[in-house]
Coordinates of C-alpha atoms and ligand atoms in Angstrom, one line a residue:
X245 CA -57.8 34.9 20.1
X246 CA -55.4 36.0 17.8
X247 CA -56.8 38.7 14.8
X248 CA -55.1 38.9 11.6
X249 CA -52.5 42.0 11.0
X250 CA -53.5 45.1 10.2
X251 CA -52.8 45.3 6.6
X252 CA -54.8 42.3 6.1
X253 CA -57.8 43.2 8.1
X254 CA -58.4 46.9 6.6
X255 CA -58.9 46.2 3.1
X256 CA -62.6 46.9 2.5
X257 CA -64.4 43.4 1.7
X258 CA -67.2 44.3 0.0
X259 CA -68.5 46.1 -3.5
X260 CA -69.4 49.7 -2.0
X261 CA -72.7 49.8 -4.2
X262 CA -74.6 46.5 -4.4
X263 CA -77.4 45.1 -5.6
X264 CA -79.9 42.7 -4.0
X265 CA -80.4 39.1 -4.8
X266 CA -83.8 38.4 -6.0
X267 CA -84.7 35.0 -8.0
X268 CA -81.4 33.8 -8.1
X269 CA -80.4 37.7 -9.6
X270 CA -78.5 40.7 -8.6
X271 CA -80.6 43.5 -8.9
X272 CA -81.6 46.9 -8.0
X273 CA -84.9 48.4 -6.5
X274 CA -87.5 48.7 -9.0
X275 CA -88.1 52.2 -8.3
X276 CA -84.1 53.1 -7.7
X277 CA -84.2 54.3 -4.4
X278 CA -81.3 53.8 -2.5
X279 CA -80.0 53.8 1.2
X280 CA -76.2 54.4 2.5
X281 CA -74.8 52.1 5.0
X282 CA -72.4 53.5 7.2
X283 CA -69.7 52.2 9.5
X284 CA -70.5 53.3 13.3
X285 CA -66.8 53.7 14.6
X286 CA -66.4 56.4 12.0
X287 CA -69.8 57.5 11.4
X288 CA -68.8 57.6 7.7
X289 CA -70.2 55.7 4.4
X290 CA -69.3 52.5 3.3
X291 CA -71.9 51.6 1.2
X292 CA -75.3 51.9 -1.0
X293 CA -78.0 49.3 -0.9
X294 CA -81.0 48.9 -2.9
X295 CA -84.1 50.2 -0.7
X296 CA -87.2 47.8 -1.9
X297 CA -90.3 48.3 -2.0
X298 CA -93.5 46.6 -3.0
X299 CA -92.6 45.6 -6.8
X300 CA -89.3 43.8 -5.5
X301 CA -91.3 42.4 -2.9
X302 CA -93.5 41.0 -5.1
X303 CA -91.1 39.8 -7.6
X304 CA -89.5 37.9 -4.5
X305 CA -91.8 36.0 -2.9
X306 CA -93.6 35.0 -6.9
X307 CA -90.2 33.4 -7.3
X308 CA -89.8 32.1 -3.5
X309 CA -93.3 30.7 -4.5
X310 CA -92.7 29.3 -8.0
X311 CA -89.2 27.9 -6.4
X312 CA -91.9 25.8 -3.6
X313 CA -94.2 24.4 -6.4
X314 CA -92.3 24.0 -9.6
X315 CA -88.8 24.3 -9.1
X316 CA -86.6 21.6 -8.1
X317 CA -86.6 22.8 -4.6
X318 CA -90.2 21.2 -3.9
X319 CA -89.3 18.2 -4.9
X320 CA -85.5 17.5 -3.8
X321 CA -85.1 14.5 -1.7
X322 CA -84.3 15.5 2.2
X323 CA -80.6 14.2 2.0
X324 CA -79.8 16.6 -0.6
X325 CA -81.3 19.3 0.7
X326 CA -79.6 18.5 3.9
X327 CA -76.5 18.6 2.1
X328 CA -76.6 21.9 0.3
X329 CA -77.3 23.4 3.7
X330 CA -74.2 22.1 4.9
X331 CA -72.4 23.0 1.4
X332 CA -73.4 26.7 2.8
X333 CA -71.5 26.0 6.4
X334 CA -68.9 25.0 4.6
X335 CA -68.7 28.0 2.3
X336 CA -69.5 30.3 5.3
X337 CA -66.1 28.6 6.6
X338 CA -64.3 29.2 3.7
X339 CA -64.9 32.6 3.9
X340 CA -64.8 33.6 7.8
X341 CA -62.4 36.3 7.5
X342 CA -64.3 38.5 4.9
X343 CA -67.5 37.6 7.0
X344 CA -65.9 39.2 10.5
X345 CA -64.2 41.7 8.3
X346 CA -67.9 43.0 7.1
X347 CA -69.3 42.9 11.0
X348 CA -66.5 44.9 12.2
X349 CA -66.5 47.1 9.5
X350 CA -70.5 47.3 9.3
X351 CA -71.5 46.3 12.8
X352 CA -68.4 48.0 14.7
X353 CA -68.4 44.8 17.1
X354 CA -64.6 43.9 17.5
X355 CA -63.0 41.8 14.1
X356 CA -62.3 39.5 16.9
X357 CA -65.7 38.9 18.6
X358 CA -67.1 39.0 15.0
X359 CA -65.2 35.8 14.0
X360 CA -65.0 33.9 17.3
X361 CA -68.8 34.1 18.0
X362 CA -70.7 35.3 15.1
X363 CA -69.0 33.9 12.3
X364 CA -68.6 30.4 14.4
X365 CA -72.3 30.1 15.7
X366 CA -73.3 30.9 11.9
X367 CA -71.5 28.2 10.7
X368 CA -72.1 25.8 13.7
X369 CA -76.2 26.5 13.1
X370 CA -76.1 25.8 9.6
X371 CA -74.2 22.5 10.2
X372 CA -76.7 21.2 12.7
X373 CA -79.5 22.1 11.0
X374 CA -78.1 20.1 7.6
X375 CA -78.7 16.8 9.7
X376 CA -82.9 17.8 10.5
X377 CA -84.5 17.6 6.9
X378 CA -83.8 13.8 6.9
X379 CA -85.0 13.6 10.4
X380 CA -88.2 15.4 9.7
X381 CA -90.7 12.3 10.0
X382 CA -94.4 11.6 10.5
X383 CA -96.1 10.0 12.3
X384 CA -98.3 6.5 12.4
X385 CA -101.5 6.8 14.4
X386 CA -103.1 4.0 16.0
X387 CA -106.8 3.9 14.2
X388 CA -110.4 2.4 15.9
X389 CA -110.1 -0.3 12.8
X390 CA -107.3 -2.5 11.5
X391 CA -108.4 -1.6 7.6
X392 CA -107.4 1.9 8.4
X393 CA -104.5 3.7 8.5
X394 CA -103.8 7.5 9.6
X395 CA -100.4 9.0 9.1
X396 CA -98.8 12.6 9.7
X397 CA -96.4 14.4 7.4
X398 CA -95.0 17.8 7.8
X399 CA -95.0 19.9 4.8
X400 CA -93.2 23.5 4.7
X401 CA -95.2 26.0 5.6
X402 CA -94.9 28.0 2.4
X403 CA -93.0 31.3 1.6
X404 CA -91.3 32.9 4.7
X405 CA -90.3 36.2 5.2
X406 CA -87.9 37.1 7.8
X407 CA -87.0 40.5 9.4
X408 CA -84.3 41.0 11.3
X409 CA -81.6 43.4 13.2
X410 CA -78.6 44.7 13.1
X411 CA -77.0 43.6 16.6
X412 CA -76.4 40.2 15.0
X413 CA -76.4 40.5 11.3
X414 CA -75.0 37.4 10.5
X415 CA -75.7 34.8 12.9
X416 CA -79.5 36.5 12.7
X417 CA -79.3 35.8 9.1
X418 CA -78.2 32.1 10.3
X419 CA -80.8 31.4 13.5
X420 CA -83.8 32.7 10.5
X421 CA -82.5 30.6 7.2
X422 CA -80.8 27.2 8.9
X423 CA -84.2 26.2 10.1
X424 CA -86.7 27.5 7.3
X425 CA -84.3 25.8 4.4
X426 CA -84.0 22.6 6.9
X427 CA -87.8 22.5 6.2
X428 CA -87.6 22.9 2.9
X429 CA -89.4 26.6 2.8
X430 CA -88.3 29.0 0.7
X431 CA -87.4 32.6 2.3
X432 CA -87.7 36.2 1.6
X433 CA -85.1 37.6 3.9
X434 CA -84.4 41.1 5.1
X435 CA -81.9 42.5 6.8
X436 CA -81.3 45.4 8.8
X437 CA -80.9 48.7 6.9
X438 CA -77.7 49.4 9.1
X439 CA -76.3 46.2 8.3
X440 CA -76.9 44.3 5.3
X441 CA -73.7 43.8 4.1
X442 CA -73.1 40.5 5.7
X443 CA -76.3 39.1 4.7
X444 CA -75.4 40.0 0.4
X445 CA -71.9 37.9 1.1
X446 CA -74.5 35.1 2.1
X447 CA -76.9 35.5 -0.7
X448 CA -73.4 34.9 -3.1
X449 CA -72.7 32.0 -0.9
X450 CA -76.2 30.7 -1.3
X451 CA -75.4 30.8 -4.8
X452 CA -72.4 29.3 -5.1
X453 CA -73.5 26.6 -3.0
X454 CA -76.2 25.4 -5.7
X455 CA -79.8 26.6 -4.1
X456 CA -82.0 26.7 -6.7
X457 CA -82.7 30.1 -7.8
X458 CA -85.5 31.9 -5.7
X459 CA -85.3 29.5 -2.8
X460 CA -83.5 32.4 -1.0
X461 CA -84.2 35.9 -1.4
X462 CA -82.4 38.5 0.1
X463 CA -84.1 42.1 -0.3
X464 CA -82.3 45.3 1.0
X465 CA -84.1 48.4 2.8
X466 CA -85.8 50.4 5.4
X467 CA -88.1 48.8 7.9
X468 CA -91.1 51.5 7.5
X469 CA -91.0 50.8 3.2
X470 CA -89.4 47.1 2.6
X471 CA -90.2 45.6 5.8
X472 CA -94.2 47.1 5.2
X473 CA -94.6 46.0 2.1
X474 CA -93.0 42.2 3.3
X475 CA -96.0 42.1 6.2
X476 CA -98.8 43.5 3.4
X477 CA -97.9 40.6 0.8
X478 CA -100.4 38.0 0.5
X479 CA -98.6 35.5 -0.3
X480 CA -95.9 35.4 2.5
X481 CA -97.4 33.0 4.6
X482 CA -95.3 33.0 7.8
X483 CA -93.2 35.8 9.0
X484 CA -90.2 35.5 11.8
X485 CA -89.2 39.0 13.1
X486 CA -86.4 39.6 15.4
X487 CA -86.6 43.5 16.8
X488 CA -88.4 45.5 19.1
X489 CA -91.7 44.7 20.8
X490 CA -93.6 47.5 19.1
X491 CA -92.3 46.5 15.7
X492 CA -93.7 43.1 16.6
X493 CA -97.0 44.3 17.6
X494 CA -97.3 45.9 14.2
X495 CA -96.5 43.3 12.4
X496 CA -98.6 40.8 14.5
X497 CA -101.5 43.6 13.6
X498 CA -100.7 43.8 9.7
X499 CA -100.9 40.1 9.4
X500 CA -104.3 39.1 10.8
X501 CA -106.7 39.6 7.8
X502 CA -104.0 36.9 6.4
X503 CA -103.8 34.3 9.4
X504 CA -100.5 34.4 8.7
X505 CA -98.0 32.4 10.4
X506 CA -95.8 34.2 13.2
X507 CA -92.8 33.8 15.4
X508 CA -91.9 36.8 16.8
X509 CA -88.2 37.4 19.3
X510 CA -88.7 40.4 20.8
X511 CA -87.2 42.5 23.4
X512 CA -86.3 41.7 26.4
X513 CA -84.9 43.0 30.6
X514 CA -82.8 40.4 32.1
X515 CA -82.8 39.6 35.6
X516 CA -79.4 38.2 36.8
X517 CA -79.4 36.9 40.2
X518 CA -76.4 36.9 42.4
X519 CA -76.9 34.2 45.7
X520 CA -75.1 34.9 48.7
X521 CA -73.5 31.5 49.1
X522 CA -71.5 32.7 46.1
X523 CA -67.6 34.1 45.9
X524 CA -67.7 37.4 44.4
X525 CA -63.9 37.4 42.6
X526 CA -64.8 34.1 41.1
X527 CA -67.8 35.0 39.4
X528 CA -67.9 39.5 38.6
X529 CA -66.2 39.0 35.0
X530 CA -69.2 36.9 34.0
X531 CA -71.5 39.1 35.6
X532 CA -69.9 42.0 33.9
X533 CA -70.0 40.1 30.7
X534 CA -73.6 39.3 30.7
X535 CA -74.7 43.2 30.7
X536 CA -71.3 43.9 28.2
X537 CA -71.4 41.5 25.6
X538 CA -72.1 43.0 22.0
X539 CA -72.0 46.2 23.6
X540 CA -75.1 45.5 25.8
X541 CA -76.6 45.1 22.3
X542 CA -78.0 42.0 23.1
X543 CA -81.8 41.0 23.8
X544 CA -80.8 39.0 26.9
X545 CA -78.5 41.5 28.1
X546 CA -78.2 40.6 32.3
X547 CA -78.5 44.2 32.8
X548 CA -80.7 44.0 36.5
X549 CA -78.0 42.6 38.6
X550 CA -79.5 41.8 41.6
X551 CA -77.2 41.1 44.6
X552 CA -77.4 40.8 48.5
X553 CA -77.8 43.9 50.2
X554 CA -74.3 43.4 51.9
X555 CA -72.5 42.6 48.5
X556 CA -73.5 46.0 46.8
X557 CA -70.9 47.8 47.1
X558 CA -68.2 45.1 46.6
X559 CA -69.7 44.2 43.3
X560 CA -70.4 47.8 42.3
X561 CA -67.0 48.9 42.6
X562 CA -65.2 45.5 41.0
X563 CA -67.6 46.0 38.3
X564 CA -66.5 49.5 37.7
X565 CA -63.2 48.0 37.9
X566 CA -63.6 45.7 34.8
X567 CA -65.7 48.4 32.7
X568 CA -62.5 50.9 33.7
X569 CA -59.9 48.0 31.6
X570 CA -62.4 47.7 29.0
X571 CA -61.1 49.1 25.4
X572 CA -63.9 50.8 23.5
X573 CA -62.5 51.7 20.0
X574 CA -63.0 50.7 16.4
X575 CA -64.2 47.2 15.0
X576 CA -61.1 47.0 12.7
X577 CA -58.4 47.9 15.8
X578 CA -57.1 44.9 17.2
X579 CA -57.0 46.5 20.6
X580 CA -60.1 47.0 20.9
X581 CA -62.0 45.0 23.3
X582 CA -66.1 46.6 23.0
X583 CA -66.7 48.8 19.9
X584 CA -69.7 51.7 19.2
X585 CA -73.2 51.6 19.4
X586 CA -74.6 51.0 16.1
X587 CA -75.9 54.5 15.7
X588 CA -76.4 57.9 16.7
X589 CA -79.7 57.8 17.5
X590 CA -79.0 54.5 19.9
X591 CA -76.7 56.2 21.7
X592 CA -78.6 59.1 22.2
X593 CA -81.2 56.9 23.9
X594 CA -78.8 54.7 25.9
X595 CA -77.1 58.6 27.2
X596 CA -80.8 59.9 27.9
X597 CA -81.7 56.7 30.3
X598 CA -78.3 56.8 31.9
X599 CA -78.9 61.0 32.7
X600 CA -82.6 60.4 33.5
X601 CA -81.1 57.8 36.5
X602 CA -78.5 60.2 37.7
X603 CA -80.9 63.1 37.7
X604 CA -83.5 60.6 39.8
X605 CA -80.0 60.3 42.3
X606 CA -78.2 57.4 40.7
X607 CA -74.5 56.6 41.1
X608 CA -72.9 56.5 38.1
X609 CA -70.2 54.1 39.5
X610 CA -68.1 54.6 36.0
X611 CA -68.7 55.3 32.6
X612 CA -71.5 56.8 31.6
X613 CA -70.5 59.0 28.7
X614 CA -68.0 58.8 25.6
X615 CA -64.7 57.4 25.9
X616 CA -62.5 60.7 26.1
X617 CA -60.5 59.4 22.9
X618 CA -63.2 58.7 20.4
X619 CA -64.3 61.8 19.6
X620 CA -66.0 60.4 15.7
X621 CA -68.3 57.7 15.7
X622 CA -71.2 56.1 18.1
X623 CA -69.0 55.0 21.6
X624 CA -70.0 55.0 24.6
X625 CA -68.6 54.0 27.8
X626 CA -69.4 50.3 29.8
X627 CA -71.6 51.9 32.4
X628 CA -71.8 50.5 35.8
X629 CA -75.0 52.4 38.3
X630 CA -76.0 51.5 41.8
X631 CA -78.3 53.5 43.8
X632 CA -80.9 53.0 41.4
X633 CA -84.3 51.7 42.2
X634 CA -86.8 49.1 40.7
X635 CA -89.3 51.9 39.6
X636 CA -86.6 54.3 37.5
X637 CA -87.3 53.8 33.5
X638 CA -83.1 52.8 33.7
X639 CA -84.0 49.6 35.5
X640 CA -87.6 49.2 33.8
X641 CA -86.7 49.7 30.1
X642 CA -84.8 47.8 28.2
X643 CA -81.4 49.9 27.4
X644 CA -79.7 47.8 24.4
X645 CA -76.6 49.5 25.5
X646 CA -73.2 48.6 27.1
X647 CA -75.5 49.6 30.9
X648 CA -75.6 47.1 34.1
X649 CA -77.3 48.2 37.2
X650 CA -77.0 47.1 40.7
X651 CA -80.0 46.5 42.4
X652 CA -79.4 45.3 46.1
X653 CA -82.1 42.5 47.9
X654 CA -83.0 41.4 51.3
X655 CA -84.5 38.1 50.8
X656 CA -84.8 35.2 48.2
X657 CA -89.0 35.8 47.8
X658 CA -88.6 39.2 47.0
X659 CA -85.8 39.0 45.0
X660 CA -87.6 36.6 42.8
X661 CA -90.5 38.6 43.1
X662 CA -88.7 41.7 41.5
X663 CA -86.9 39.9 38.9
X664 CA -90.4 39.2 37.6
X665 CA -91.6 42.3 37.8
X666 CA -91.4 43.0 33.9
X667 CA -94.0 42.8 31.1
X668 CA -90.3 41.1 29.1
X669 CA -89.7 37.4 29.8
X670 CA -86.5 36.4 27.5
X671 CA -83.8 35.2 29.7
X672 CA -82.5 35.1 32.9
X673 CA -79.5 34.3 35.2
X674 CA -78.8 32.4 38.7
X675 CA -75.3 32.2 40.6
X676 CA -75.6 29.8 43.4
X677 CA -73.8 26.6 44.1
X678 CA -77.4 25.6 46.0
X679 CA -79.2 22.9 44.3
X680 CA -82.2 23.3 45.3
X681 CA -82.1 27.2 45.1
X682 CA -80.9 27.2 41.6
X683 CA -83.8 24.6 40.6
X684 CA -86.3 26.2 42.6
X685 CA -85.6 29.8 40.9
X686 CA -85.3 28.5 37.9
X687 CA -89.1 26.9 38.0
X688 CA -90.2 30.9 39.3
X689 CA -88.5 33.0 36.6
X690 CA -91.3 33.7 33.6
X691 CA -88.2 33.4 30.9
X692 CA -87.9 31.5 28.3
X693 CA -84.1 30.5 28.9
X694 CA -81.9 30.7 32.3
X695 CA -78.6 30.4 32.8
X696 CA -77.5 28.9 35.9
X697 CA -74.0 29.8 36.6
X698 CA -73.4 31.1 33.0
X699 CA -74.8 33.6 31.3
X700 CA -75.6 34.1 27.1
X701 CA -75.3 30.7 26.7
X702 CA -77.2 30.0 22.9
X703 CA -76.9 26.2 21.0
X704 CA -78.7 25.5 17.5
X705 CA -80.2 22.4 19.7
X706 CA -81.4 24.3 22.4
X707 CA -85.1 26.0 22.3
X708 CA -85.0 30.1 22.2
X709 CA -87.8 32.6 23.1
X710 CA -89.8 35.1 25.1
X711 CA -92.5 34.9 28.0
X712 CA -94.8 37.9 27.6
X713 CA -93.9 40.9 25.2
X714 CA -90.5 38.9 24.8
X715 CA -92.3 37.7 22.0
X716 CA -93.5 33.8 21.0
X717 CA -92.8 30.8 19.1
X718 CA -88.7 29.0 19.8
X719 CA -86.0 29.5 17.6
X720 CA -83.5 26.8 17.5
X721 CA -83.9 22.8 18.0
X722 CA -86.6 20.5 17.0
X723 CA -88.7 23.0 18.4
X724 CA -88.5 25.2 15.7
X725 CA -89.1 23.0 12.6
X726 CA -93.3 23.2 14.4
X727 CA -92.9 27.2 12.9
X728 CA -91.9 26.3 9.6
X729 CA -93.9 23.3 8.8
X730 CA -97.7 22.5 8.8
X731 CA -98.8 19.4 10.1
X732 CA -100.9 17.0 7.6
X733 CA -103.0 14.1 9.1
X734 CA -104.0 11.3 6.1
X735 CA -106.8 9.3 6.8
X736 CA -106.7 6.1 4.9
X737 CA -110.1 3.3 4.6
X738 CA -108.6 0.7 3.0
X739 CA -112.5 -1.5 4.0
X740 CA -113.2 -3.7 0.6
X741 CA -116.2 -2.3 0.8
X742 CA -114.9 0.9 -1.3
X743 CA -114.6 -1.4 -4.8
X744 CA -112.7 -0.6 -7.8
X745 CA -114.5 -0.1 -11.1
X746 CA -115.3 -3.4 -12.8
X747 CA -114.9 -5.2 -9.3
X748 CA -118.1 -6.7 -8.6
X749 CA -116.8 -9.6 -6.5
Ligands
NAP852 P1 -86.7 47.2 15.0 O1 -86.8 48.6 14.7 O2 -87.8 46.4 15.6 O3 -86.1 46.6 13.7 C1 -86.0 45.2 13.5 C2 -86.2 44.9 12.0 O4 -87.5 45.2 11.7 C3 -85.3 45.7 11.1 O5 -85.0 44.9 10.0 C4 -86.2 46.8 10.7 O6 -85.9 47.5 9.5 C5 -87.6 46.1 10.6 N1 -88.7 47.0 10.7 C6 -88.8 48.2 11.2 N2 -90.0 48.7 11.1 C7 -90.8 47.8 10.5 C8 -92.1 47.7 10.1 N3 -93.0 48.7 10.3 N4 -92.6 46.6 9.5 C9 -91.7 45.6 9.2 N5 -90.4 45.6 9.6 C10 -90.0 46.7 10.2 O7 -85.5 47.0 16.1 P2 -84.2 47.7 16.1 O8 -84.4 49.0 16.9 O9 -83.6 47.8 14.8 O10 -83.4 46.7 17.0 C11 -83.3 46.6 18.4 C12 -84.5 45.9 19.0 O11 -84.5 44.5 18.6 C13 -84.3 45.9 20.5 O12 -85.5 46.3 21.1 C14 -84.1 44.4 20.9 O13 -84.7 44.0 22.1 C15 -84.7 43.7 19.8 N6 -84.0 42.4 19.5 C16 -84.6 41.2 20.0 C17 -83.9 40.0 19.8 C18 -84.5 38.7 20.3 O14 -84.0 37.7 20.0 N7 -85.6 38.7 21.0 C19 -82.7 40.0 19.2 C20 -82.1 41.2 18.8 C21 -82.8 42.4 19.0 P3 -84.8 48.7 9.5 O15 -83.8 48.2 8.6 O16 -85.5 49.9 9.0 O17 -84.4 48.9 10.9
MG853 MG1 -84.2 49.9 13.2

């Protein structure tokens, strides 16, 4: 992957104060509060966002709502609707470059990785999701009587708000919007406070692509004042979070005296299994990778690597190996291969889990610190630990940080056993050529996705959620247009025996 030359790449790619797009407008918060946005390999400002509160809530979903019933949004046939979402993809395209440069900058995740995965997937879900709003159909229902007929439509489910973090701004953004406009809901969308800036260069895409005003909201601000006031609105009638599990729990709690729709992606502690049929050298840059990826920042992070007793070292040290070659610098250098955490306080509680397991008599097989040449902003080393046990809050916990842990096994029952042994259920891994092993975990993991041979795998066709406190409802696929639609049976008698006026025959 080839990244563009410096000189191009460093030219800041955004309006350092900006407003939020409410009702088709750029605006600030009612109230003026602000929030500064700051770029984690520097720990400095880039930016000031609007921090909303209840008032630009409101104002939000009123227009989200009066886009649904008396805009042209309500009433657009599906093919156009389809193709304004694809109009977006298209735009999204377009503008790739300034949409990695804001990641990098905003994120810290490598320009690079930005553009190759992010950017791509966002355009990629977009694009697929285009084709679903002419596919949307009903059904016909057999009826007890051939003068009736009973039919199904699917009608959006109504104003959606959506709440999401900052590990993926963009393709979050994507995975939330792509299905919820392929519906034909309209959206109140939030994203992260650390990262918003991505998600305001999609709210001017949205607009240049034609959405009727209000059919896409973007509000800026902090979880604890816009993010409240989203789950206390009335008339938001299905939220989808992406974040932690106690976030999820809260909101799951502030939206029962509303019976309001949820789908909630929550955290998760991913079990990847290592088989012993398997060739170590062929297969520990993947197994690396699935704990590494976005900095470990990554709900499905494979970060319990369980292996056979006799591999354990092996893999530990070639492991260390790879996390020692590993480049952790800033999102804008070229060379760099992994880039911070996405704040202070993140790394503070990825260092605390990773001190806790050497005080409990981990081996800290490398890493484990900050890189010795970044002394400003949030890095922190590709960590590989063995000697660690099942029961130390390092292998329990969920570390959202560049962190893999070796955890040896005797048999195939237990180590099944123990991969299970987590309140999470997001996603899991396998690495076996054995048919019949690979199937027969695959049945006994409680995840909602594993990988077998390949790891953080995703497709906008292919269902996405948790077991357990991973969360529930499935992003992604036709199983996700169920979340954003409601489900209307007609009953039709069309007997003679109901006459028209005036029809006495
Ligand atoms: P978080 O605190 O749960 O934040 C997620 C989003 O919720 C942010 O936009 C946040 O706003 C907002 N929020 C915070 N408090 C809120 C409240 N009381 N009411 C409504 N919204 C609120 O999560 P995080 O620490 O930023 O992100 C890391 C976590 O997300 C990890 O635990 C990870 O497992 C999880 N995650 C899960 C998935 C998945 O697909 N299952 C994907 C990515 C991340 P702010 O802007 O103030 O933060
Ligand atoms: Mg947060």
């Amino acid at each position: 992957m080839s990244v563009l030359p410096d000189d191009q790449i460093a030219k800041p790619a955004f309006e350092p104060s900006s407003k939020m797009f409410v009702g088709g407008r750029w605006l600030d918060s009612r109230d003026g509060e602000t929030l500064a946005v700051f770029n984690p390999s520097t720990g400095r400002q880039i930016a000031t966002i609007p921090n909303a509160g209840y008032a630009d809530v409101d104002l939000a979903v009123k227009s989200a709502q009066q886009a649904l019933d008396s805009g042209p949004w309500g009433r657009m046939p599906a093919r156009e609707r389809g193709l304004l979402i694809r109009k977006l993809s298209d735009l999204i395209e377009k503008n790739r470059i300034e949409f990695a440069q804001l990641e990098a900058l905003d994120n810290g995740k490598p320009f690079a990785a930005a553009n190759a995965y992010d950017v791509a997937k966002t355009i990629e879900w977009f694009e697929y999701f285009s084709g679903w709003p002419t596919k949307m159909n009903g059904q016909v229902i057999p009826a007890d009587s051939p003068s009736k007929m009973i039919y199904t439509t699917r009608q959006p489910v109504g104003v959606v708000g959506q709440i999401i973090p900052w590990n993926f701004p963009l393709m979050m953004a994507a995975w939330k919007l792509a299905p919820a406009l392929a519906a034909g809901c309209t959206v109140v969308l939030k994203p992260a406070e650390e990262t918003p800036l991505s998600a305001l260069l999609l709210g001017r895409l949205v607009q240049e692509a034609g959405f009727p005003d209000g059919v896409v909201n973007i509000l800026t601000g902090a979880g604890e004042k816009t993010g409240v006031a989203m789950v206390s609105h009335p008339g938001i009638a299905k939220i989808a979070f992406t974040g932690s599990t106690s976030i999820g729990k809260s909101i799951m709690a502030g939206s029962a005296p509303f019976l309001r729709r949820l789908t909630l992606e929550l955290g998760g502690n991913s079990p990847n299994i290592l088989l012993d049929d398997i060739d170590v050298e062929s297969v520990v840059a993947q197994l690396a990778d699935a704990a590494f990826a976005n900095h470990g920042q990554n709900c499905c992070a494979g970060t319990r690597l369980f292996v056979p007793r006799a591999l354990e070292r092996e893999v530990s040290e070639r492991l260390g190996d790879i996390a020692r070659r590993i480049k952790v610098g800033p999102g804008m250098d070229p060379a760099s291969d992994m880039g911070p955490l996405i704040s202070n306080l993140q790394k503070q509680r990825v260092q605390v889990l990773v001190a806790d397991s050497a005080d409990r008599g981990a081996k800290i097989v490398f890493g484990g610190g900050t890189p010795a040449d970044q002394a400003e902003g949030y890095f922190f080393e590709p960590t590989v630990i063995s000697n660690v046990d099942d029961d130390m809050p390092i292998v329990r916990e969920e570390i959202f940080g560049p962190v893999i842990t070796v955890l040896p096994y005797d048999t195939f029952d237990e180590v099944v056993t123990r991969a299970n042994a987590t309140e999470y259920g997001l996603a899991a891994g396998i690495w076996t050529r054995d048919l019949n092993l690979a199937h027969e975990t695959a049945a006994k993991i409680r995840a909602g996705t594993v990988w077998i041979n390949t790891y953080n795998e995703t497709s906008p066709a292919v269902p996405f959620g948790g077991f357990g406190h991973s969360g529930y409802g499935r992003e992604h696929g036709e199983a996700v247009l169920d979340h954003y639609t409601e489900i209307k049976s007609v009953w039709v008698n069309m007997d003679p025996s109901v006459k028209t006026k005036g029809n006495q025959a």
